[in-house]
């Protein structure tokens, strides 16, 4: 038996243990929710007064939900649930629907942001130059600067990778050059062939004195690794932290996951895109046909924002028993911008979105691009579960003559979510939007391009999870070669996709419409 076979057997055991841990946690939380509901129902049976109070409280809560400044799609499921099942609905809403439940974490991130924002200032000359070139485009970047607090940069080059495997090779090459620090933040890490190559390089650089830090999401990685992963990484000199560990206790913050994908090397080079560090993303395994993913390499001044994003998360998950200075002085050494002279002269704006504030930055960036498109708007997303506002903006763009096209998977990774995704097709195509399905397999890329002038790439899906519940990141770019690269990638994709526009223009059966309505009703909670 080879040395690899025992290691694979151990990894499979780790995966089983991790999935078991998730299952036990899920069952524990369900039991806690059911117990709370049971207690309230018992109380209602004992007293007519308590039952009347519950009904009045349900009406008050429904009015409160209706009056909230939030998306209507989020309000309707809660309103229907509470009116149909007052006691159970109130209990579930009190546990999962109350934004104040995450106040402690909100305050922590807000304090971190207040300390980090002054370390990432906007160069006014860059904004002035952009305004002189195209004021409408400058407004889109200004929105992210003012409400996301991420500046617009020049002096940055971007390399676009139309395949995740190309991004991985470029990443490995840059990791080997690290001299000061390596920061890596990913939603999912799998201890398999792809990551083993990365791990070898990280161990080598750590042994050479490089500060190597690895950060991952517990839920995203739970099917791939177990808690011993941290011990194994630290054994080779890699500092490791996990975002929001899964615990078998009712915790509202568990609904918010870290979906970001970021690598930063010495503050000089950064990587981001749609792919995680697992085999399927690089087509080493094929669970859903050919996996289509994309990414970018940034070099120059804009890498600073990626560093800021990582430091925020790293510090937020630090466990300390007493109050300390949030941002140590030595953090500033990571934010020194190395001298660099770019080949391109375009504009780059890495940005991050948080579910703990009231600004839906990721969705708003997409909406601004749709509204600003004059000739074409193309989007690729693995999931299409969108608000009425975005549906309307896509439709209005198509109606005013913009060529609006959306690519979704041909082979799903989650069948229920796929059914929900397809339920949006008919409403979009009736307004002139063209829908394509990636027939070779699963498209996981999250990228958009408008008029072959301005584009985004990153981690933000067109679904409620990404737009409202997860920590995400993306890059907005204008007048860069990478924009043209993304546009060309779309043109190549259309040739291998099946256009299903006409198929969904015709009527659907009554049974199908009813089923899709039910799925759509609870889509914001999926």
Short mmCIF file of C-alpha atoms in Angstrom, two decimals:
data_model
loop_
_atom_site.label_atom_id
_atom_site.label_comp_id
_atom_site.label_asym_id
_atom_site.label_seq_id
_atom_site.Cartn_x
_atom_site.Cartn_y
_atom_site.Cartn_z
CA UNK A 1 0.00 0.00 0.00
CA UNK A 2 1.37 3.45 -0.95
CA UNK A 3 1.91 6.27 1.54
CA UNK A 4 -0.91 8.23 -0.10
CA UNK A 5 -3.52 5.53 0.50
CA UNK A 6 -3.36 5.67 4.34
CA UNK A 7 -3.46 9.47 4.15
CA UNK A 8 -6.56 9.35 1.92
CA UNK A 9 -8.18 6.86 4.28
CA UNK A 10 -7.48 9.24 7.18
CA UNK A 11 -8.90 12.18 5.19
CA UNK A 12 -12.09 10.24 4.42
CA UNK A 13 -12.42 9.46 8.12
CA UNK A 14 -11.93 13.16 8.91
CA UNK A 15 -14.67 14.08 6.44
CA UNK A 16 -17.09 11.56 7.96
CA UNK A 17 -16.33 12.88 11.44
CA UNK A 18 -16.85 16.48 10.30
CA UNK A 19 -20.16 15.72 8.57
CA UNK A 20 -21.21 13.86 11.70
CA UNK A 21 -20.35 16.93 13.77
CA UNK A 22 -22.50 19.10 11.50
CA UNK A 23 -25.36 16.60 11.73
CA UNK A 24 -25.21 16.47 15.55
CA UNK A 25 -25.10 20.28 15.66
CA UNK A 26 -28.10 20.59 13.35
CA UNK A 27 -30.14 18.07 15.36
CA UNK A 28 -29.23 19.81 18.62
CA UNK A 29 -30.37 23.19 17.31
CA UNK A 30 -33.62 21.74 15.94
CA UNK A 31 -34.35 20.14 19.33
CA UNK A 32 -33.75 23.46 21.07
CA UNK A 33 -36.10 25.30 18.68
CA UNK A 34 -38.82 22.65 19.02
CA UNK A 35 -38.53 22.70 22.82
CA UNK A 36 -39.01 26.48 22.93
CA UNK A 37 -42.05 26.20 20.63
CA UNK A 38 -43.46 23.34 22.74
CA UNK A 39 -43.20 25.40 25.95
CA UNK A 40 -45.05 28.35 24.41
CA UNK A 41 -47.80 26.11 23.00
CA UNK A 42 -48.29 24.50 26.44
CA UNK A 43 -48.59 27.95 28.03
CA UNK A 44 -51.21 28.96 25.45
CA UNK A 45 -53.33 25.91 26.26
CA UNK A 46 -53.38 26.75 29.97
CA UNK A 47 -54.69 30.27 29.60
CA UNK A 48 -57.09 32.06 27.29
CA UNK A 49 -55.43 35.32 28.29
CA UNK A 50 -52.00 34.07 27.20
CA UNK A 51 -53.48 32.85 23.90
CA UNK A 52 -55.06 36.26 23.31
CA UNK A 53 -51.78 37.95 24.20
CA UNK A 54 -49.95 35.75 21.65
CA UNK A 55 -52.42 36.73 18.92
CA UNK A 56 -52.06 40.44 19.69
CA UNK A 57 -48.28 40.09 19.87
CA UNK A 58 -48.28 38.28 16.52
CA UNK A 59 -50.21 41.16 14.94
CA UNK A 60 -47.82 43.73 16.43
CA UNK A 61 -44.77 41.80 15.22
CA UNK A 62 -46.28 41.47 11.73
CA UNK A 63 -46.85 45.23 11.59
CA UNK A 64 -43.29 45.76 12.81
CA UNK A 65 -41.92 43.47 10.08
CA UNK A 66 -44.06 45.20 7.45
CA UNK A 67 -42.70 48.60 8.49
CA UNK A 68 -39.04 47.57 8.52
CA UNK A 69 -36.61 49.09 6.04
CA UNK A 70 -35.74 45.81 4.35
CA UNK A 71 -36.40 43.91 1.16
CA UNK A 72 -40.06 42.90 0.74
CA UNK A 73 -38.97 39.38 -0.20
CA UNK A 74 -37.63 38.94 3.36
CA UNK A 75 -40.80 40.25 4.95
CA UNK A 76 -43.38 38.02 3.25
CA UNK A 77 -42.18 34.58 4.51
CA UNK A 78 -42.10 35.85 8.11
CA UNK A 79 -45.50 37.54 7.84
CA UNK A 80 -47.15 34.42 6.40
CA UNK A 81 -45.48 32.13 8.93
CA UNK A 82 -46.51 34.24 11.93
CA UNK A 83 -50.10 34.76 10.73
CA UNK A 84 -50.54 31.06 9.90
CA UNK A 85 -48.86 29.72 13.06
CA UNK A 86 -48.72 32.57 15.61
CA UNK A 87 -46.94 30.77 18.46
CA UNK A 88 -44.46 28.78 16.39
CA UNK A 89 -43.94 31.71 14.01
CA UNK A 90 -43.19 34.13 16.84
CA UNK A 91 -40.70 31.71 18.40
CA UNK A 92 -38.87 31.07 15.14
CA UNK A 93 -38.82 34.75 14.25
CA UNK A 94 -37.54 35.66 17.71
CA UNK A 95 -34.67 33.22 17.25
CA UNK A 96 -33.73 33.68 13.59
CA UNK A 97 -35.41 36.82 12.29
CA UNK A 98 -34.36 39.41 14.85
CA UNK A 99 -31.42 41.47 13.59
CA UNK A 100 -30.63 42.62 17.14
CA UNK A 101 -29.60 39.05 17.97
CA UNK A 102 -26.24 39.68 16.33
CA UNK A 103 -25.67 43.06 18.00
CA UNK A 104 -22.53 41.96 19.85
CA UNK A 105 -20.85 40.81 16.64
CA UNK A 106 -22.13 43.88 14.78
CA UNK A 107 -20.54 46.15 17.37
CA UNK A 108 -17.26 44.25 17.14
CA UNK A 109 -17.03 44.59 13.38
CA UNK A 110 -18.11 48.24 13.53
CA UNK A 111 -15.30 49.02 15.96
CA UNK A 112 -12.79 47.17 13.79
CA UNK A 113 -13.94 49.13 10.74
CA UNK A 114 -13.54 52.44 12.57
CA UNK A 115 -9.90 51.61 13.27
CA UNK A 116 -9.12 50.15 9.85
CA UNK A 117 -10.78 52.75 7.61
CA UNK A 118 -8.22 55.53 8.31
CA UNK A 119 -5.49 53.08 7.28
CA UNK A 120 -7.00 52.78 3.79
CA UNK A 121 -7.48 56.38 2.55
CA UNK A 122 -8.67 57.50 -0.87
CA UNK A 123 -6.19 59.30 -3.09
CA UNK A 124 -8.27 62.31 -4.26
CA UNK A 125 -6.26 62.60 -7.48
CA UNK A 126 -7.48 59.17 -8.58
CA UNK A 127 -11.14 60.11 -8.14
CA UNK A 128 -10.63 63.45 -9.87
CA UNK A 129 -9.01 61.72 -12.83
CA UNK A 130 -11.85 59.19 -13.07
CA UNK A 131 -14.47 61.96 -12.92
CA UNK A 132 -12.78 63.72 -15.81
CA UNK A 133 -12.79 60.52 -17.89
CA UNK A 134 -16.39 59.45 -17.20
CA UNK A 135 -18.47 61.01 -14.45
CA UNK A 136 -21.18 58.32 -14.58
CA UNK A 137 -18.58 55.57 -14.09
CA UNK A 138 -16.99 57.62 -11.31
CA UNK A 139 -20.34 57.68 -9.52
CA UNK A 140 -20.40 53.87 -9.41
CA UNK A 141 -16.95 53.78 -7.84
CA UNK A 142 -17.84 56.68 -5.52
CA UNK A 143 -20.77 54.71 -4.12
CA UNK A 144 -18.44 51.87 -3.06
CA UNK A 145 -15.94 54.38 -1.65
CA UNK A 146 -18.53 56.28 0.40
CA UNK A 147 -20.64 53.37 1.64
CA UNK A 148 -18.14 50.50 1.64
CA UNK A 149 -15.09 52.60 2.62
CA UNK A 150 -12.87 50.97 -0.01
CA UNK A 151 -10.87 53.40 -2.18
CA UNK A 152 -10.39 53.45 -5.93
CA UNK A 153 -6.84 52.69 -7.08
CA UNK A 154 -4.69 53.10 -10.13
CA UNK A 155 -1.12 51.81 -10.44
CA UNK A 156 -2.43 48.24 -10.44
CA UNK A 157 -2.26 45.45 -13.02
CA UNK A 158 -4.80 42.64 -13.24
CA UNK A 159 -4.44 39.22 -14.84
CA UNK A 160 -7.71 37.41 -15.57
CA UNK A 161 -7.83 33.60 -15.45
CA UNK A 162 -10.65 31.98 -17.40
CA UNK A 163 -10.00 28.70 -15.60
CA UNK A 164 -9.42 28.11 -11.88
CA UNK A 165 -6.56 25.70 -12.60
CA UNK A 166 -4.64 28.57 -14.25
CA UNK A 167 -5.27 30.71 -11.19
CA UNK A 168 -3.98 27.94 -8.92
CA UNK A 169 -0.72 27.61 -10.88
CA UNK A 170 -0.17 31.38 -10.77
CA UNK A 171 -0.93 31.40 -7.06
CA UNK A 172 1.57 28.64 -6.32
CA UNK A 173 4.26 30.51 -8.26
CA UNK A 174 3.69 33.70 -6.26
CA UNK A 175 3.47 31.91 -2.91
CA UNK A 176 6.94 30.50 -3.49
CA UNK A 177 8.29 34.08 -3.79
CA UNK A 178 6.87 35.27 -0.44
CA UNK A 179 9.42 37.04 1.77
CA UNK A 180 7.37 38.74 4.51
CA UNK A 181 3.82 37.39 4.86
CA UNK A 182 1.14 35.23 3.28
CA UNK A 183 -2.55 35.75 4.10
CA UNK A 184 -5.14 33.27 2.80
CA UNK A 185 -8.89 33.42 3.52
CA UNK A 186 -11.24 30.86 1.94
CA UNK A 187 -14.77 29.60 2.40
CA UNK A 188 -13.79 25.96 1.78
CA UNK A 189 -10.52 24.04 2.08
CA UNK A 190 -10.19 20.37 1.22
CA UNK A 191 -7.16 18.36 2.34
CA UNK A 192 -6.59 16.76 -1.03
CA UNK A 193 -4.22 17.03 -4.01
CA UNK A 194 -4.79 20.71 -4.82
CA UNK A 195 -4.38 21.98 -1.28
CA UNK A 196 -1.50 19.60 -0.53
CA UNK A 197 0.54 21.49 -3.14
CA UNK A 198 -0.32 24.77 -1.43
CA UNK A 199 0.38 23.33 2.03
CA UNK A 200 3.88 22.24 0.94
CA UNK A 201 4.71 25.77 -0.19
CA UNK A 202 3.21 27.35 2.94
CA UNK A 203 5.30 25.06 5.16
CA UNK A 204 8.46 25.93 3.22
CA UNK A 205 7.87 29.68 3.47
CA UNK A 206 6.95 29.44 7.16
CA UNK A 207 10.23 27.58 7.79
CA UNK A 208 12.01 30.46 6.02
CA UNK A 209 10.53 32.95 8.51
CA UNK A 210 7.55 34.17 6.50
CA UNK A 211 4.45 35.05 8.56
CA UNK A 212 1.89 32.60 7.12
CA UNK A 213 -1.77 32.84 8.15
CA UNK A 214 -4.69 30.72 6.97
CA UNK A 215 -8.35 31.49 7.64
CA UNK A 216 -11.35 29.38 6.65
CA UNK A 217 -15.08 29.08 7.22
CA UNK A 218 -16.17 26.17 9.41
CA UNK A 219 -19.41 25.34 7.56
CA UNK A 220 -17.82 25.77 4.12
CA UNK A 221 -15.01 23.36 5.00
CA UNK A 222 -16.80 20.97 7.34
CA UNK A 223 -17.35 18.34 4.64
CA UNK A 224 -13.65 18.40 3.75
CA UNK A 225 -11.67 18.69 7.00
CA UNK A 226 -12.08 18.35 10.77
CA UNK A 227 -10.85 20.30 13.79
CA UNK A 228 -7.47 18.51 13.71
CA UNK A 229 -6.71 20.50 10.56
CA UNK A 230 -5.64 23.51 12.63
CA UNK A 231 -3.25 21.40 14.68
CA UNK A 232 -1.69 19.93 11.54
CA UNK A 233 -1.23 23.35 9.93
CA UNK A 234 0.27 24.90 13.04
CA UNK A 235 2.66 21.94 13.25
CA UNK A 236 4.23 23.12 9.98
CA UNK A 237 4.37 26.76 11.10
CA UNK A 238 1.10 28.05 9.60
CA UNK A 239 -1.06 30.17 11.89
CA UNK A 240 -4.67 29.13 11.49
CA UNK A 241 -8.09 30.46 12.50
CA UNK A 242 -11.62 29.35 11.76
CA UNK A 243 -14.58 31.63 11.14
CA UNK A 244 -17.68 31.15 13.26
CA UNK A 245 -17.08 27.55 14.47
CA UNK A 246 -20.09 25.25 14.39
CA UNK A 247 -21.32 24.51 17.92
CA UNK A 248 -24.43 22.57 19.00
CA UNK A 249 -25.96 25.64 20.66
CA UNK A 250 -28.59 27.92 19.15
CA UNK A 251 -26.65 30.83 17.68
CA UNK A 252 -28.15 33.33 15.24
CA UNK A 253 -24.72 34.38 13.97
CA UNK A 254 -24.28 30.84 12.58
CA UNK A 255 -26.42 31.96 9.64
CA UNK A 256 -23.69 34.40 8.58
CA UNK A 257 -20.75 32.67 6.89
CA UNK A 258 -17.42 33.85 5.47
CA UNK A 259 -17.74 33.27 1.71
CA UNK A 260 -14.65 35.29 0.75
CA UNK A 261 -11.69 33.97 -1.28
CA UNK A 262 -8.54 36.04 -0.77
CA UNK A 263 -4.78 35.48 -1.01
CA UNK A 264 -2.28 38.27 -0.27
CA UNK A 265 1.50 37.90 -0.65
CA UNK A 266 3.78 40.55 0.89
CA UNK A 267 1.19 43.23 0.15
CA UNK A 268 2.45 43.13 -3.47
CA UNK A 269 0.27 40.51 -5.11
CA UNK A 270 -3.29 39.41 -4.41
CA UNK A 271 -5.67 36.78 -5.76
CA UNK A 272 -9.44 36.48 -5.62
CA UNK A 273 -12.28 34.98 -7.62
CA UNK A 274 -14.88 32.27 -7.39
CA UNK A 275 -12.78 29.22 -6.55
CA UNK A 276 -12.11 27.63 -3.18
CA UNK A 277 -9.14 25.39 -2.34
CA UNK A 278 -10.78 22.05 -3.12
CA UNK A 279 -10.22 19.54 -5.91
CA UNK A 280 -13.51 19.99 -7.74
CA UNK A 281 -12.79 23.68 -8.40
CA UNK A 282 -9.74 22.68 -10.45
CA UNK A 283 -11.44 19.75 -12.22
CA UNK A 284 -9.32 17.18 -10.39
CA UNK A 285 -12.67 15.61 -9.55
CA UNK A 286 -15.91 15.96 -11.54
CA UNK A 287 -18.94 15.65 -9.25
CA UNK A 288 -21.05 17.92 -11.52
CA UNK A 289 -19.48 17.64 -14.93
CA UNK A 290 -16.89 20.22 -15.97
CA UNK A 291 -16.45 22.87 -13.27
CA UNK A 292 -16.18 26.39 -14.68
CA UNK A 293 -14.59 28.96 -12.39
CA UNK A 294 -12.58 32.14 -12.83
CA UNK A 295 -10.25 34.40 -10.87
CA UNK A 296 -7.83 37.32 -11.04
CA UNK A 297 -4.34 38.26 -9.93
CA UNK A 298 -3.78 41.83 -8.74
CA UNK A 299 -0.37 43.46 -8.47
CA UNK A 300 0.14 47.00 -7.21
CA UNK A 301 -1.56 49.50 -4.95
CA UNK A 302 -5.06 47.91 -4.89
CA UNK A 303 -3.74 44.84 -3.06
CA UNK A 304 -3.85 46.98 0.10
CA UNK A 305 -7.65 46.64 0.30
CA UNK A 306 -7.41 42.83 0.18
CA UNK A 307 -4.96 43.00 3.08
CA UNK A 308 -7.41 45.16 5.04
CA UNK A 309 -10.21 42.64 4.43
CA UNK A 310 -8.11 39.77 5.73
CA UNK A 311 -6.90 41.64 8.82
CA UNK A 312 -10.48 42.56 9.72
CA UNK A 313 -11.60 38.93 9.69
CA UNK A 314 -8.47 37.64 11.40
CA UNK A 315 -8.85 40.11 14.25
CA UNK A 316 -12.64 39.60 14.51
CA UNK A 317 -12.17 35.90 15.25
CA UNK A 318 -9.43 36.43 17.83
CA UNK A 319 -10.39 34.97 21.20
CA UNK A 320 -9.36 37.04 24.21
CA UNK A 321 -10.65 37.14 27.72
CA UNK A 322 -10.28 40.87 28.17
CA UNK A 323 -10.63 44.04 26.13
CA UNK A 324 -7.48 44.89 24.18
CA UNK A 325 -6.46 47.30 21.47
CA UNK A 326 -8.32 46.10 18.39
CA UNK A 327 -5.68 46.91 15.78
CA UNK A 328 -2.13 46.49 17.09
CA UNK A 329 0.53 48.89 15.85
CA UNK A 330 2.34 46.07 14.06
CA UNK A 331 -0.63 45.67 11.71
CA UNK A 332 0.53 48.80 9.95
CA UNK A 333 3.61 47.01 8.66
CA UNK A 334 1.33 44.83 6.53
CA UNK A 335 -0.23 47.90 4.94
CA UNK A 336 2.91 49.51 3.55
CA UNK A 337 2.45 49.74 -0.22
CA UNK A 338 5.56 48.40 -1.98
CA UNK A 339 6.94 50.50 -4.81
CA UNK A 340 5.35 49.46 -8.08
CA UNK A 341 4.90 50.91 -11.56
CA UNK A 342 1.94 49.46 -13.43
CA UNK A 343 1.73 48.76 -17.14
CA UNK A 344 -1.96 49.70 -17.22
CA UNK A 345 -3.61 52.95 -16.30
CA UNK A 346 -7.15 51.83 -15.48
CA UNK A 347 -9.13 51.92 -12.23
CA UNK A 348 -9.45 49.11 -9.69
CA UNK A 349 -11.57 48.89 -6.55
CA UNK A 350 -11.52 45.75 -4.40
CA UNK A 351 -14.47 45.80 -1.99
CA UNK A 352 -16.08 43.64 0.69
CA UNK A 353 -19.67 43.23 1.83
CA UNK A 354 -20.84 42.42 5.35
CA UNK A 355 -24.24 41.09 6.47
CA UNK A 356 -23.90 42.97 9.76
CA UNK A 357 -24.68 46.43 8.41
CA UNK A 358 -27.67 47.91 6.59
CA UNK A 359 -25.85 48.54 3.32
CA UNK A 360 -26.30 45.75 0.76
CA UNK A 361 -23.12 46.71 -1.07
CA UNK A 362 -22.76 43.61 -3.26
CA UNK A 363 -26.30 43.84 -4.60
CA UNK A 364 -26.06 47.60 -5.10
CA UNK A 365 -22.89 47.27 -7.18
CA UNK A 366 -24.74 44.85 -9.48
CA UNK A 367 -27.79 47.13 -9.63
CA UNK A 368 -25.65 50.15 -10.52
CA UNK A 369 -23.95 48.23 -13.32
CA UNK A 370 -27.31 47.11 -14.73
CA UNK A 371 -28.71 50.65 -14.58
CA UNK A 372 -25.60 52.12 -16.17
CA UNK A 373 -25.33 49.62 -19.05
CA UNK A 374 -25.91 51.16 -22.48
CA UNK A 375 -25.29 48.24 -24.86
CA UNK A 376 -24.79 44.97 -22.98
CA UNK A 377 -24.80 43.42 -19.52
CA UNK A 378 -23.61 39.84 -19.02
CA UNK A 379 -23.62 37.92 -15.73
CA UNK A 380 -22.53 34.42 -14.69
CA UNK A 381 -23.75 32.94 -11.42
CA UNK A 382 -24.22 29.44 -10.00
CA UNK A 383 -27.49 30.48 -8.32
CA UNK A 384 -30.13 32.94 -9.51
CA UNK A 385 -32.39 33.81 -6.56
CA UNK A 386 -32.95 37.53 -6.75
CA UNK A 387 -35.14 40.29 -5.35
CA UNK A 388 -38.02 41.95 -7.18
CA UNK A 389 -35.87 45.06 -7.45
CA UNK A 390 -33.09 43.25 -9.32
CA UNK A 391 -35.63 41.42 -11.51
CA UNK A 392 -37.14 44.78 -12.42
CA UNK A 393 -33.76 46.40 -13.18
CA UNK A 394 -32.70 43.50 -15.41
CA UNK A 395 -36.05 43.71 -17.21
CA UNK A 396 -35.90 47.48 -17.62
CA UNK A 397 -32.39 47.25 -19.07
CA UNK A 398 -33.57 44.69 -21.62
CA UNK A 399 -36.62 46.78 -22.46
CA UNK A 400 -34.52 49.85 -23.20
CA UNK A 401 -32.45 47.84 -25.69
CA UNK A 402 -29.55 46.53 -23.58
CA UNK A 403 -28.43 43.00 -24.47
CA UNK A 404 -28.95 41.33 -21.06
CA UNK A 405 -27.73 37.74 -20.72
CA UNK A 406 -27.36 35.50 -17.68
CA UNK A 407 -25.49 32.19 -17.52
CA UNK A 408 -26.43 29.57 -14.91
CA UNK A 409 -25.35 25.92 -14.50
CA UNK A 410 -26.45 23.09 -16.75
CA UNK A 411 -25.73 20.49 -14.06
CA UNK A 412 -26.76 21.55 -10.52
CA UNK A 413 -24.88 20.96 -7.30
CA UNK A 414 -28.01 21.51 -5.19
CA UNK A 415 -31.23 20.31 -6.85
CA UNK A 416 -33.69 22.32 -4.74
CA UNK A 417 -31.74 25.53 -5.25
CA UNK A 418 -31.59 24.70 -8.97
CA UNK A 419 -35.39 24.47 -9.07
CA UNK A 420 -35.64 27.85 -7.37
CA UNK A 421 -33.11 29.30 -9.84
CA UNK A 422 -35.15 28.07 -12.80
CA UNK A 423 -38.33 29.52 -11.29
CA UNK A 424 -36.95 33.01 -12.06
CA UNK A 425 -36.40 32.35 -15.77
CA UNK A 426 -39.97 32.93 -17.01
CA UNK A 427 -40.34 36.32 -15.32
CA UNK A 428 -37.02 37.49 -16.77
CA UNK A 429 -37.39 36.22 -20.33
CA UNK A 430 -40.84 37.81 -20.66
CA UNK A 431 -39.07 41.14 -20.17
CA UNK A 432 -36.40 40.43 -22.78
CA UNK A 433 -33.60 38.91 -20.67
CA UNK A 434 -31.78 36.00 -22.33
CA UNK A 435 -30.97 32.94 -20.19
CA UNK A 436 -28.19 30.45 -20.92
CA UNK A 437 -27.31 27.19 -19.15
CA UNK A 438 -23.73 25.94 -19.07
CA UNK A 439 -24.30 22.47 -20.50
CA UNK A 440 -20.77 21.03 -19.90
CA UNK A 441 -21.42 21.08 -16.16
CA UNK A 442 -21.48 23.51 -13.23
CA UNK A 443 -20.56 27.17 -13.58
CA UNK A 444 -19.36 28.59 -10.27
CA UNK A 445 -17.86 31.85 -11.62
CA UNK A 446 -19.30 35.09 -10.25
CA UNK A 447 -18.55 37.74 -12.84
CA UNK A 448 -20.31 40.53 -14.72
CA UNK A 449 -19.36 42.89 -17.52
CA UNK A 450 -21.19 45.93 -18.89
CA UNK A 451 -20.52 47.40 -22.34
CA UNK A 452 -17.05 45.76 -22.38
CA UNK A 453 -15.93 48.74 -20.25
CA UNK A 454 -16.60 47.95 -16.60
CA UNK A 455 -16.66 44.57 -14.86
CA UNK A 456 -16.76 42.76 -11.53
CA UNK A 457 -15.36 39.46 -10.38
CA UNK A 458 -15.31 37.88 -6.95
CA UNK A 459 -17.37 35.69 -4.64
CA UNK A 460 -20.83 37.29 -4.80
CA UNK A 461 -23.56 35.06 -6.25
CA UNK A 462 -26.89 36.37 -7.48
CA UNK A 463 -28.72 34.87 -4.51
CA UNK A 464 -29.97 35.91 -1.08
CA UNK A 465 -27.21 34.07 0.77
CA UNK A 466 -24.46 36.08 -0.93
CA UNK A 467 -26.34 39.36 -1.21
CA UNK A 468 -27.72 39.47 2.35
CA UNK A 469 -26.31 36.77 4.66
CA UNK A 470 -22.62 36.17 3.89
CA UNK A 471 -19.35 38.05 4.18
CA UNK A 472 -18.27 38.50 0.54
CA UNK A 473 -15.70 40.27 -1.60
CA UNK A 474 -15.35 41.45 -5.18
CA UNK A 475 -13.32 43.69 -7.47
CA UNK A 476 -14.79 46.49 -9.58
CA UNK A 477 -12.61 47.45 -12.55
CA UNK A 478 -12.77 49.96 -15.39
CA UNK A 479 -10.60 50.50 -18.46
CA UNK A 480 -8.47 47.41 -17.73
CA UNK A 481 -7.42 44.61 -20.07
CA UNK A 482 -9.03 42.18 -17.62
CA UNK A 483 -12.44 43.72 -18.46
CA UNK A 484 -11.94 42.72 -22.09
CA UNK A 485 -10.74 39.31 -20.92
CA UNK A 486 -13.97 38.78 -18.99
CA UNK A 487 -16.03 39.95 -21.98
CA UNK A 488 -14.23 37.49 -24.27
CA UNK A 489 -14.77 34.72 -21.72
CA UNK A 490 -18.52 35.38 -21.89
CA UNK A 491 -18.45 35.22 -25.69
CA UNK A 492 -16.71 31.84 -25.50
CA UNK A 493 -19.18 30.63 -22.87
CA UNK A 494 -22.24 31.48 -24.95
CA UNK A 495 -20.93 29.09 -27.64
CA UNK A 496 -20.91 26.12 -25.24
CA UNK A 497 -24.13 27.00 -23.42
CA UNK A 498 -27.70 26.18 -24.33
CA UNK A 499 -29.93 29.22 -24.62
CA UNK A 500 -33.20 28.35 -22.88
CA UNK A 501 -34.90 31.71 -23.38
CA UNK A 502 -37.64 30.49 -25.72
CA UNK A 503 -38.25 27.36 -23.64
CA UNK A 504 -39.25 29.51 -20.66
CA UNK A 505 -41.18 32.09 -22.65
CA UNK A 506 -44.11 29.69 -23.04
CA UNK A 507 -46.62 28.87 -20.29
CA UNK A 508 -45.99 26.50 -17.38
CA UNK A 509 -48.34 23.89 -15.96
CA UNK A 510 -50.47 24.85 -12.96
CA UNK A 511 -48.72 22.29 -10.75
CA UNK A 512 -45.30 23.65 -11.73
CA UNK A 513 -46.36 27.25 -11.07
CA UNK A 514 -47.72 26.33 -7.61
CA UNK A 515 -44.54 24.45 -6.70
CA UNK A 516 -42.33 27.31 -7.88
CA UNK A 517 -44.43 29.86 -5.95
CA UNK A 518 -43.92 27.89 -2.75
CA UNK A 519 -40.18 27.59 -3.35
CA UNK A 520 -39.91 31.28 -4.25
CA UNK A 521 -41.80 32.26 -1.10
CA UNK A 522 -39.12 30.76 1.13
CA UNK A 523 -36.18 31.52 -1.19
CA UNK A 524 -34.94 34.42 1.02
CA UNK A 525 -34.62 32.00 3.94
CA UNK A 526 -32.71 29.28 2.04
#
